[in-house]
Short mmCIF file of C-alpha atoms in Angstrom, two decimals:
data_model
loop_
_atom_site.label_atom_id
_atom_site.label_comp_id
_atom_site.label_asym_id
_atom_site.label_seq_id
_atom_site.Cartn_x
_atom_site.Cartn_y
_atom_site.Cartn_z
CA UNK A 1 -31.26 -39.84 120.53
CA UNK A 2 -27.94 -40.97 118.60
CA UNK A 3 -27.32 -38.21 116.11
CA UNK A 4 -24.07 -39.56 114.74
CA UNK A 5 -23.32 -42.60 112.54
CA UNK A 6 -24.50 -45.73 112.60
CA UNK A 7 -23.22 -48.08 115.05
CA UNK A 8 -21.26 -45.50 116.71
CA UNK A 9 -21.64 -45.03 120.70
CA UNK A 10 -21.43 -42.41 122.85
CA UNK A 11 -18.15 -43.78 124.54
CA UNK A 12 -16.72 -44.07 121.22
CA UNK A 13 -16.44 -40.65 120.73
CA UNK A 14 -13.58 -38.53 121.82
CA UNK A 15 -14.30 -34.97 123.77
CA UNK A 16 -12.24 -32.74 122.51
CA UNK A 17 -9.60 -30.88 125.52
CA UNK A 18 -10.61 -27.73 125.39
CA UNK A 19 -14.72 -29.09 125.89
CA UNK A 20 -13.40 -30.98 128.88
CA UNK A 21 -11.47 -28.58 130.43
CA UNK A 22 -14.77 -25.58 129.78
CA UNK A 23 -14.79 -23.55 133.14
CA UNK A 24 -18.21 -24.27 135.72
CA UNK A 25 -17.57 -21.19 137.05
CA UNK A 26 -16.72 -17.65 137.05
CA UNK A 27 -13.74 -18.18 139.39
CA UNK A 28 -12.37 -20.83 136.44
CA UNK A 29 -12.89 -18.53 133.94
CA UNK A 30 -9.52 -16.75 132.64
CA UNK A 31 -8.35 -12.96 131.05
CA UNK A 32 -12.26 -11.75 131.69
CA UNK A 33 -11.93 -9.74 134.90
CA UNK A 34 -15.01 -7.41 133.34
CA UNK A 35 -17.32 -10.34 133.76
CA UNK A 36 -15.85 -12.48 136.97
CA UNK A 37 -14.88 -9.81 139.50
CA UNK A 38 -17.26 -10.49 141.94
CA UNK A 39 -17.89 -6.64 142.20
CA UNK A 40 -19.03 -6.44 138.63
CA UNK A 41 -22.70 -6.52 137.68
CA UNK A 42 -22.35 -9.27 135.38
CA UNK A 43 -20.80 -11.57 138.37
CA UNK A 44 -23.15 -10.70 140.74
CA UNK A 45 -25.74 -11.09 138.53
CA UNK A 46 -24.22 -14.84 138.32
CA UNK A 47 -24.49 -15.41 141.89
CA UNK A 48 -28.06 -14.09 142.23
CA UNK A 49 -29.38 -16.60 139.62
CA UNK A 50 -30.20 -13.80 137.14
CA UNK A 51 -29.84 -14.32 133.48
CA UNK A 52 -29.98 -11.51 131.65
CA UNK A 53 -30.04 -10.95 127.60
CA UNK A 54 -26.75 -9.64 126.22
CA UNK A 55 -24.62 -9.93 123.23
CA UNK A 56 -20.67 -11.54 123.92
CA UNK A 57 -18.61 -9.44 120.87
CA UNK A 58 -14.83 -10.69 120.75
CA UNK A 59 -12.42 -12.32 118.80
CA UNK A 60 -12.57 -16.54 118.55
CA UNK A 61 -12.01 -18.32 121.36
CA UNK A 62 -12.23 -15.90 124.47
CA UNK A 63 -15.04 -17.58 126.53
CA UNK A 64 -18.51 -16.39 125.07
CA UNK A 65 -19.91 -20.02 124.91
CA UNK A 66 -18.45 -20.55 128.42
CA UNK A 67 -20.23 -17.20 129.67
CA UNK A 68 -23.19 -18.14 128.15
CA UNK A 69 -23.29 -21.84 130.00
CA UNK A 70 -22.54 -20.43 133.21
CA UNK A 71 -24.76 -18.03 133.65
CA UNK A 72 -27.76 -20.49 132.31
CA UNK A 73 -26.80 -23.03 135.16
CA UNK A 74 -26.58 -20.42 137.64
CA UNK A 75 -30.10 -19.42 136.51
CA UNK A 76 -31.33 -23.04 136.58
CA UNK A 77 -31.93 -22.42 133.48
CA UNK A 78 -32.62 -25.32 129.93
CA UNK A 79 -29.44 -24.32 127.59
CA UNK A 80 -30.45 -24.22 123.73
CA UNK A 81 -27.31 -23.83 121.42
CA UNK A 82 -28.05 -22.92 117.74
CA UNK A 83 -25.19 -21.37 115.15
CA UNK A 84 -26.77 -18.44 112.87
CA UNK A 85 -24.25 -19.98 109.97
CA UNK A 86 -26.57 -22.82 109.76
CA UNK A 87 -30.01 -21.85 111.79
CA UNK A 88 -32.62 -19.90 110.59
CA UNK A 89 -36.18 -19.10 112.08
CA UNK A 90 -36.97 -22.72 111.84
CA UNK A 91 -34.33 -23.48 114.77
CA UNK A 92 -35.72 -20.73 116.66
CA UNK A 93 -38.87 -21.27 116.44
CA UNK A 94 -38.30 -25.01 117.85
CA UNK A 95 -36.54 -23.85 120.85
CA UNK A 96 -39.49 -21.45 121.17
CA UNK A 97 -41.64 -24.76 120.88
CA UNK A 98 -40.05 -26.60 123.62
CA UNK A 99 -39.51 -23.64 125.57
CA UNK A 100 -43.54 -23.07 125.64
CA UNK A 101 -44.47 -26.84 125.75
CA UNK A 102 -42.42 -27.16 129.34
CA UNK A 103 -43.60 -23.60 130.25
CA UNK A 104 -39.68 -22.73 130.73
CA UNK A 105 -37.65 -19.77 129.46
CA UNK A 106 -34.92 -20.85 127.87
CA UNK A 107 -31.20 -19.27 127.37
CA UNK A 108 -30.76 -19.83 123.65
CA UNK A 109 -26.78 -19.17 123.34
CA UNK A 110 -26.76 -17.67 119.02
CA UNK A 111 -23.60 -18.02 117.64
CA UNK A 112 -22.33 -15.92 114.87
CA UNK A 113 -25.13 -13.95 115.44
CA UNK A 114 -24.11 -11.14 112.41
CA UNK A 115 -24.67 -13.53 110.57
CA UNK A 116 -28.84 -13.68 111.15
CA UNK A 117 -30.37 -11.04 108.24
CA UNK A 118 -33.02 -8.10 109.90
CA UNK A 119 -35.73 -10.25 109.31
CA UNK A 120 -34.11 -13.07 111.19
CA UNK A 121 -33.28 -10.96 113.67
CA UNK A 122 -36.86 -9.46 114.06
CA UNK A 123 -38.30 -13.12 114.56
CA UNK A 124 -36.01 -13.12 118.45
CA UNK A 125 -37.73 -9.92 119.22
CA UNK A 126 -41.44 -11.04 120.67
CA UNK A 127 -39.91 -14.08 122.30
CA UNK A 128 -37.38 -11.30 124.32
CA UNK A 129 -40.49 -9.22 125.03
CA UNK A 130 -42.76 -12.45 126.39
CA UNK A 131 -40.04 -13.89 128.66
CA UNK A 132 -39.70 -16.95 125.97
CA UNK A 133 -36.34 -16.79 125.62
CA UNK A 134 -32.96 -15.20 127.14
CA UNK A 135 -31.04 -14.31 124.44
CA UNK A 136 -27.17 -14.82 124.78
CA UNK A 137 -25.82 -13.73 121.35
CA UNK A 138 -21.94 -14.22 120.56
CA UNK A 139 -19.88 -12.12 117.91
CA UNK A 140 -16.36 -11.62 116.19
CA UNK A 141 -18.29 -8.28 114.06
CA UNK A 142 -19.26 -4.96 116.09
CA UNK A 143 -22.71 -5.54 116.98
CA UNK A 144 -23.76 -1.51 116.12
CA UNK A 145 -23.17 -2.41 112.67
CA UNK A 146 -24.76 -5.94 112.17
CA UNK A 147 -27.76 -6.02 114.55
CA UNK A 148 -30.23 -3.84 114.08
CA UNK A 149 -31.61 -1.39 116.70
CA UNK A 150 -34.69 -3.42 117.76
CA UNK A 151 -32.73 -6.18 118.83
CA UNK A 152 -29.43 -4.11 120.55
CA UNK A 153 -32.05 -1.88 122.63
CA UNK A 154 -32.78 -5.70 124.14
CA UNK A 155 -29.58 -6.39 124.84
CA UNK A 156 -26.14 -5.72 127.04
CA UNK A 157 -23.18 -5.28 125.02
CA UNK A 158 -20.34 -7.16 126.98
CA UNK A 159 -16.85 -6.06 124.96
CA UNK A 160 -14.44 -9.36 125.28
CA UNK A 161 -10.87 -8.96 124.94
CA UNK A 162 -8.38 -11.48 123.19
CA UNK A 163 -6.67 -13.33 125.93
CA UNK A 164 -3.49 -12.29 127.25
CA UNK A 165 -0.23 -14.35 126.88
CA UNK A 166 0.09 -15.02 130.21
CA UNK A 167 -3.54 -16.31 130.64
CA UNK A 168 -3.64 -18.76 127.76
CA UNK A 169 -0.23 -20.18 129.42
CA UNK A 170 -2.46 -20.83 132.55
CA UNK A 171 -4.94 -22.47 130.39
CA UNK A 172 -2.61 -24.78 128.39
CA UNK A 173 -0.37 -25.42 132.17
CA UNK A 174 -4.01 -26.81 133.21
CA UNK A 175 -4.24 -28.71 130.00
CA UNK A 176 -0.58 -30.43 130.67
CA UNK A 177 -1.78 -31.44 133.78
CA UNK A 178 -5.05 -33.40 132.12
CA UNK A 179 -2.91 -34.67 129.63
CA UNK A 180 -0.67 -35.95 132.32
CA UNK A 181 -3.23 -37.89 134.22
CA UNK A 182 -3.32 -39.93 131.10
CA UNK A 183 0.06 -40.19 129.96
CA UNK A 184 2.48 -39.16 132.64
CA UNK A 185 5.41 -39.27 130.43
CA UNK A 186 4.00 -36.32 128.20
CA UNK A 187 6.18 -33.18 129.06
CA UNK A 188 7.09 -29.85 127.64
CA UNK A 189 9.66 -27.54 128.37
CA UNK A 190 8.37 -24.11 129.81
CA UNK A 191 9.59 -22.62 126.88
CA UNK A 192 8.14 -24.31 124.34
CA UNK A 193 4.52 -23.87 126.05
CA UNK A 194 4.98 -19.71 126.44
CA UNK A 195 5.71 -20.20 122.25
CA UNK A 196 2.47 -22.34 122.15
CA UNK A 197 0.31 -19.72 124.16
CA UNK A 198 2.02 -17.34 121.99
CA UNK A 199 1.08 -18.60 118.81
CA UNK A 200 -2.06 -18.70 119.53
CA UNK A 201 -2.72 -15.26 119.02
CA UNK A 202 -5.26 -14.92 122.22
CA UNK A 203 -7.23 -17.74 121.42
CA UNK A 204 -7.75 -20.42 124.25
CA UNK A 205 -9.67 -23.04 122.25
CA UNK A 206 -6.69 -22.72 119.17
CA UNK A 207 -4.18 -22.96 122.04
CA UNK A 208 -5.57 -26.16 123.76
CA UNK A 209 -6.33 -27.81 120.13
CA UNK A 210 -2.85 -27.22 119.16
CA UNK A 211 -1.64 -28.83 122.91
CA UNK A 212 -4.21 -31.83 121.87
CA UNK A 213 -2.74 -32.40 118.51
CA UNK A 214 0.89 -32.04 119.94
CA UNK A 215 -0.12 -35.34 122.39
CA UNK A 216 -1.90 -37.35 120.04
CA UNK A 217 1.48 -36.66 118.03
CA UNK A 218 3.66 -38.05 120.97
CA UNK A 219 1.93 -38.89 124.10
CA UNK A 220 5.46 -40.31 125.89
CA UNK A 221 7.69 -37.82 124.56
CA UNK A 222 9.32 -34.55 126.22
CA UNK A 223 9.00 -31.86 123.93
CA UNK A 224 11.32 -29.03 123.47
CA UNK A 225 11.22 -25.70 121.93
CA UNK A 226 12.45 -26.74 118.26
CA UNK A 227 10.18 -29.52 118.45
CA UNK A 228 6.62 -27.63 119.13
CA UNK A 229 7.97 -25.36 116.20
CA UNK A 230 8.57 -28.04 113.60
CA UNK A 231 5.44 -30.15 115.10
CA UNK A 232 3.02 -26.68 114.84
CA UNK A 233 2.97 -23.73 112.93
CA UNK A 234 2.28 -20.14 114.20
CA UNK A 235 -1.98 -18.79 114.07
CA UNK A 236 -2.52 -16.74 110.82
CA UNK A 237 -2.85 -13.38 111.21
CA UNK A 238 -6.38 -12.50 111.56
CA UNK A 239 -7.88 -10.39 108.98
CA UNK A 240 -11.06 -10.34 107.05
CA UNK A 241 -11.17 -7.63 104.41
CA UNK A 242 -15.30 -7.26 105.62
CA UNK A 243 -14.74 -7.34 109.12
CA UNK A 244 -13.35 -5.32 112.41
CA UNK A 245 -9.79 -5.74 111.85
CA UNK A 246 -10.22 -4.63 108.34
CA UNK A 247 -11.78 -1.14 109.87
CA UNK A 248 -9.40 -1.16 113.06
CA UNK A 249 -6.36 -1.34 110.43
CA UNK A 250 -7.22 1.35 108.49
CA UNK A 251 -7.92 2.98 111.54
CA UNK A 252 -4.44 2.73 112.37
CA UNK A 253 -3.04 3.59 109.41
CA UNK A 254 -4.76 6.53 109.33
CA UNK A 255 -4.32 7.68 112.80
CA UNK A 256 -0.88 6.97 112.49
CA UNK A 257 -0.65 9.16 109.26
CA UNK A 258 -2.32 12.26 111.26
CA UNK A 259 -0.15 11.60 114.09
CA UNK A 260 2.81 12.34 111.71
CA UNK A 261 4.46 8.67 112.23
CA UNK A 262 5.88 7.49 109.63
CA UNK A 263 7.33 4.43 110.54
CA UNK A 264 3.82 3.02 112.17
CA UNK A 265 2.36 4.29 108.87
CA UNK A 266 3.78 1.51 106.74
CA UNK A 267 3.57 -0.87 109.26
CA UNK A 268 0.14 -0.94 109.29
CA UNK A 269 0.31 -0.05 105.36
CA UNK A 270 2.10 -3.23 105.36
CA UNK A 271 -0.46 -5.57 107.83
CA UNK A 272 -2.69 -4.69 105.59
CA UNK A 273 -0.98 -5.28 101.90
CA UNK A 274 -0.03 -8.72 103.43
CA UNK A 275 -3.35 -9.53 105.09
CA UNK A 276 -4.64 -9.49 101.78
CA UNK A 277 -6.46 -6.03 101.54
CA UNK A 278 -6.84 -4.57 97.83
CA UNK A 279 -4.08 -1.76 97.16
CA UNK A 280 -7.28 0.11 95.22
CA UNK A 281 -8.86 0.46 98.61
CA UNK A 282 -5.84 1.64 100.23
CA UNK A 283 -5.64 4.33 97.66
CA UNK A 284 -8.47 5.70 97.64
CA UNK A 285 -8.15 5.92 101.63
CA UNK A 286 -4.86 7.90 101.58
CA UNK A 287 -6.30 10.31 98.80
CA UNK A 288 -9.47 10.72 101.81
CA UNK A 289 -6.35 11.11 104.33
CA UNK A 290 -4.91 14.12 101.82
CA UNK A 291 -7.94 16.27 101.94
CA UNK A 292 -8.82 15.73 105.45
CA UNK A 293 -5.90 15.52 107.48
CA UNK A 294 -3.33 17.65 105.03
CA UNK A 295 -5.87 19.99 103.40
CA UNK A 296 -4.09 22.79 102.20
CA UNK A 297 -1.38 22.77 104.51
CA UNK A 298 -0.17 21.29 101.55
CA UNK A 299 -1.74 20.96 98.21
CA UNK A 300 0.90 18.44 97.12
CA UNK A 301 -0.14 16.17 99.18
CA UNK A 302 -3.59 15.35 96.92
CA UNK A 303 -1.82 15.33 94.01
CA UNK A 304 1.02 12.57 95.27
CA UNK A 305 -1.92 10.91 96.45
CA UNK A 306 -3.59 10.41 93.37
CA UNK A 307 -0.20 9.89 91.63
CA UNK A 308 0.42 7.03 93.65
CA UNK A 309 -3.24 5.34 92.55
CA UNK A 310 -2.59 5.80 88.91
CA UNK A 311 0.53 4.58 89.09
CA UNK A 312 -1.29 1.08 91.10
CA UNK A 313 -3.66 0.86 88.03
CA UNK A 314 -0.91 1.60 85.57
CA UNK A 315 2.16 -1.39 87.01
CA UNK A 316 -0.04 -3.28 89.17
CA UNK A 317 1.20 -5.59 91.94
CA UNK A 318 3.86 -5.78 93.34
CA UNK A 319 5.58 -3.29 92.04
CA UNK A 320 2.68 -0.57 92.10
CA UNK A 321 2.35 -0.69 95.72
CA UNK A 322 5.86 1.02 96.08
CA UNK A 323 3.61 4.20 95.21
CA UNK A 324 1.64 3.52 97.99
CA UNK A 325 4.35 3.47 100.53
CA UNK A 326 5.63 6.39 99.11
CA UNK A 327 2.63 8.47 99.47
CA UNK A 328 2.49 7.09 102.65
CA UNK A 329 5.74 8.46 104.10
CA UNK A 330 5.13 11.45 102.43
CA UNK A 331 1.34 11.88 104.13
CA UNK A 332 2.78 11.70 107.36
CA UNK A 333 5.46 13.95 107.37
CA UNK A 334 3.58 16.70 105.71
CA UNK A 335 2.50 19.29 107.25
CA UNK A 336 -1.04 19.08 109.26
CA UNK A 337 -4.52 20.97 108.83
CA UNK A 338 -8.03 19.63 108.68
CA UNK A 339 -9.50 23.18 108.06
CA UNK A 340 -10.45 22.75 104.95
CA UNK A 341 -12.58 19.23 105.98
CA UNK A 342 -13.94 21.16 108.92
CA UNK A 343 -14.84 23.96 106.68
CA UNK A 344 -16.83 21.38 104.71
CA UNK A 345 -18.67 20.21 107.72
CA UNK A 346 -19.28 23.50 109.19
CA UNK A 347 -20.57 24.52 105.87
CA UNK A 348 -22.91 21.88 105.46
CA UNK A 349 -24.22 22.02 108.68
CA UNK A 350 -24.91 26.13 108.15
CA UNK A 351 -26.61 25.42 104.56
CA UNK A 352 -29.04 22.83 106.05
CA UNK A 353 -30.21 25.67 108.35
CA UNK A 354 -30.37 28.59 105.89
CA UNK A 355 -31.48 26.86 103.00
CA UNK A 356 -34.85 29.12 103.27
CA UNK A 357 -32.29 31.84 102.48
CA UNK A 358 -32.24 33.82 99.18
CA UNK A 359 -29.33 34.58 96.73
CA UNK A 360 -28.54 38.19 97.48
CA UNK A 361 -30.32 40.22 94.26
CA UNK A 362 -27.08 41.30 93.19
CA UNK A 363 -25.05 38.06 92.70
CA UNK A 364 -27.99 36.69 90.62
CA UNK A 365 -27.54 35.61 87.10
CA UNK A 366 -29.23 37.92 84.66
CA UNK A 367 -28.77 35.80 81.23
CA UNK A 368 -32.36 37.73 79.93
CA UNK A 369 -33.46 41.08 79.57
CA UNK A 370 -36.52 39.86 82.02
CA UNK A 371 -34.13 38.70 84.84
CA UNK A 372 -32.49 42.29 84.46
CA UNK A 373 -35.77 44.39 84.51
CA UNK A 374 -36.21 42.57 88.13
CA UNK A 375 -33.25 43.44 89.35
CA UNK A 376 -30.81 40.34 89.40
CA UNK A 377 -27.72 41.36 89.17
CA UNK A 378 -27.66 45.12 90.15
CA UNK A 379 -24.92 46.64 92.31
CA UNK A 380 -22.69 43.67 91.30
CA UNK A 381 -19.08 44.67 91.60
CA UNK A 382 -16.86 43.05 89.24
CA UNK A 383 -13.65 42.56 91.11
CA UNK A 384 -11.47 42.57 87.82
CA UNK A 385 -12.23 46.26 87.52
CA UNK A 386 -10.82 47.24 90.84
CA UNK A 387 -7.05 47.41 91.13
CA UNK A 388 -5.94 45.06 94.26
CA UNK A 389 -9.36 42.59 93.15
CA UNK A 390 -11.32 43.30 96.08
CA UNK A 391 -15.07 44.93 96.49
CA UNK A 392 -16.79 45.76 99.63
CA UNK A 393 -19.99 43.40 98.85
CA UNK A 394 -21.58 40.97 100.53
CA UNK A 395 -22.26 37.41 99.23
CA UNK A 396 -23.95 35.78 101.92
CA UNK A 397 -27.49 35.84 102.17
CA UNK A 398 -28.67 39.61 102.86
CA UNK A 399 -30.49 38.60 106.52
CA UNK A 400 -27.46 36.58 107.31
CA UNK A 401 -24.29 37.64 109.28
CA UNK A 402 -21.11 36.70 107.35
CA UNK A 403 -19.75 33.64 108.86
CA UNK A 404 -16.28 32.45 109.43
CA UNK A 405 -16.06 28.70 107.85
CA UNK A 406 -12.37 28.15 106.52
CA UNK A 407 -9.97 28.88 109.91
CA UNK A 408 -6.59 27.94 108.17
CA UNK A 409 -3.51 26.93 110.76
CA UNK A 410 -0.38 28.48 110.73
CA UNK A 411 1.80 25.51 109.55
CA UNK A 412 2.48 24.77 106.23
CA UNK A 413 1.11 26.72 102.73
CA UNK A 414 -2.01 27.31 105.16
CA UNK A 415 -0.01 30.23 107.04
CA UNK A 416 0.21 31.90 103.54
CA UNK A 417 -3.64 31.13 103.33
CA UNK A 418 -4.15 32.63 106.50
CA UNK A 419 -1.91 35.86 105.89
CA UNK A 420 -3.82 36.42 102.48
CA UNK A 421 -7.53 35.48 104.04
CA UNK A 422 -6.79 38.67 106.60
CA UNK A 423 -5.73 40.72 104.08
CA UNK A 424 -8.72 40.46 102.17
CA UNK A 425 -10.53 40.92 105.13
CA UNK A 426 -8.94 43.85 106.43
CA UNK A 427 -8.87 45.56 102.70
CA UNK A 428 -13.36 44.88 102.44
CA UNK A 429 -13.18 46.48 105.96
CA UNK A 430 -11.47 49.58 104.90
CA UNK A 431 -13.74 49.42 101.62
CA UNK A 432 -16.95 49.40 103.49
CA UNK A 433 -16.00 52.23 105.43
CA UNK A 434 -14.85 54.16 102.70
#
């Protein structure tokens, strides 16, 4: 069936380079020893005919389609490619059609597969239980957060890394070498092809279109460094504001601010500003970083932090995301404590458990001369009346031991915290013996 335009042919169209050049094999494959060591279960699984369902997550252009298609035709097995950006449960449920009317399972390779809604996602399920369909699913997003647990408990999660320099030179050296079949006269310096496989950021199928377009610019020329520059610009950074390297940059920022680097701080401050990301966001994630990571080591810290995202909404950008690089620099060379954050945590964990617990009688409000004849609020001890402002009562629950939550560290204002917490301590001690 001719799905194209009318009056054109097969032969007519042109097959892209990095189509024709698509490993057959595992041993073809490149930068994926995880899945073609032939001691790993995915290889073997190869060899041994066996397709299994799985879900490919990794950046662009890393091999997922090319996984996919060998292990079907190692499996023997019909090859059913559908892309969730424009597929829905219609598409599916015609490749569950055919797949039924030849009495075949079928590998349906799902691109984009985050992109399928729960309910889309539910439709795959009975097909996966049946033995309708092998499911191959590929992915930029973290599959925990966009599939839903029906679907991953079906599934192998195979991590795929960006492709190293070095193996995307391989790639485009093989490319050369097609191109040169054709037009012999097509050369480029070794130096301007490590720039090439550079530039392209990891990606195999950006580095072979880029090699493609760099032919059909000059197929009898011999290219040099300065002309591959001029003739193609570098890959954009890659950043979506929604997606994993929006959460593994702010993951670096903040690790970098609890590691006390300041310098890798605004780095990734700066990725991030220039990727695109809103400076509101960014604020309100170093005022998080301030409580948990700072805490009371230094109660500046929150305040500088808040400074800096009133100052944003005040100037605006540019100029209002000096603030943030201040606070920034400032985060990470403070002083370090999460005690107060696992305080919180510890704290909330202990009040889900004793929330059967009663106030003790005494630290019960008595607004009304009711509440009083019952007792709330006898044997309080006011601590203004006693001369250092401490008292010798309790005020957890009466059947519950008093628990240490708040362990401040001795850097920072929190050795002060700590020297005053054992004071008081040591002072209701001597109290409650008195």
């Amino acid at each position: 069936m001719n799905m194209g335009l009318p009056g054109l042919q097969l032969s007519d169209v042109q097959v892209p380079l990095a189509h024709r050049l698509r490993p057959s094999s595992l041993q073809e494959v490149q930068g994926q020893l995880a899945c073609t060591e032939p001691s790993g279960w995915f290889a073997q699984s190869v060899a041994e005919g066996r397709a299994i369902s799985c879900i490919f997550w990794g950046p662009p252009g890393v091999g997922k389609t090319t996984l996919a298609r060998i292990m079907a035709e190692h499996a023997n097995m019909p090859f059913a490619q559908l892309s969730a950006v424009s597929a829905g449960k219609k598409e599916v449920q015609a490749v569950v059609a055919q797949a039924k009317q030849t009495g075949r399972t079928y590998l349906l390779f799902l691109d984009e597969i985050h992109r399928f809604n729960k309910a889309q996602q539910d439709v795959l399920l009975p097909y996966l239980e049946d033995g309708t369909l092998i499911l191959v699913g590929a992915t930029t997003e973290n599959p925990s957060f966009t599939l839903n647990n029906a679907l991953l408990s079906r599934c192998r999660v195979i991590v795929l890394k960006a492709l190293s320099c070095e193996a995307v030179a391989r790639i485009l050296s093989h490319g050369m070498t097609a191109l040169q079949d054709t037009s012999p006269k097509f050369v480029m310096d070794e130096d301007a092809l490590l720039w090439l496989a550079q530039a392209a950021d990891g990606d195999a199928r950006y580095a072979l279109n880029a090699l493609e377009a760099i032919y059909d610019a000059g197929k009898d020329k011999h290219w040099m460094l300065a002309d591959v520059e001029k003739q193609w610009q570098r890959k954009q950074a890659k950043y979506d504001r929604d997606g994993d390297s929006h959460y593994d940059l702010i993951s670096a920022l903040h690790k970098s601010i609890r590691s006390s680097d300041a310098d890798a701080a605004v780095y990734w401050l700066a990725r991030m500003l220039e990727g695109g990301e809103e400076p509101l966001y960014l604020a309100r994630r170093l005022i998080r970083m301030a409580t948990e990571d700072i805490g009371l080591a230094d109660p500046k810290a929150l305040t500088l932090a808040l400074d800096a995202q009133r100052m944003y909404e005040i100037v605006g950008s540019p100029e209002g995301e000096q603030g943030l690089f201040e606070v920034t620099i400032y985060l990470a060379l403070a002083p370090k404590s999460n005690a107060a954050y696992m305080a919180e945590k510890a704290a909330r964990r202990l009040a889900k458990e004793t929330q059967h617990l009663d106030v003790p009688t005494h630290l019960k409000n008595a607004p009304t001369k009711l509440m009083k004849k019952i007792g709330h609020g006898e044997g309080y001890q006011y601590a203004h009346y006693e001369s250092d402002a401490v008292v010798s009562q309790k005020h957890f629950p009466d059947t519950m031991d008093e628990v240490c939550l708040f362990e401040p560290v001795a850097r920072g204002f929190e050795k002060t915290l700590a020297e005053r917490k054992a004071w008081l301590q040591a002072r209701r001690d001597e109290k409650r013996k008195g």
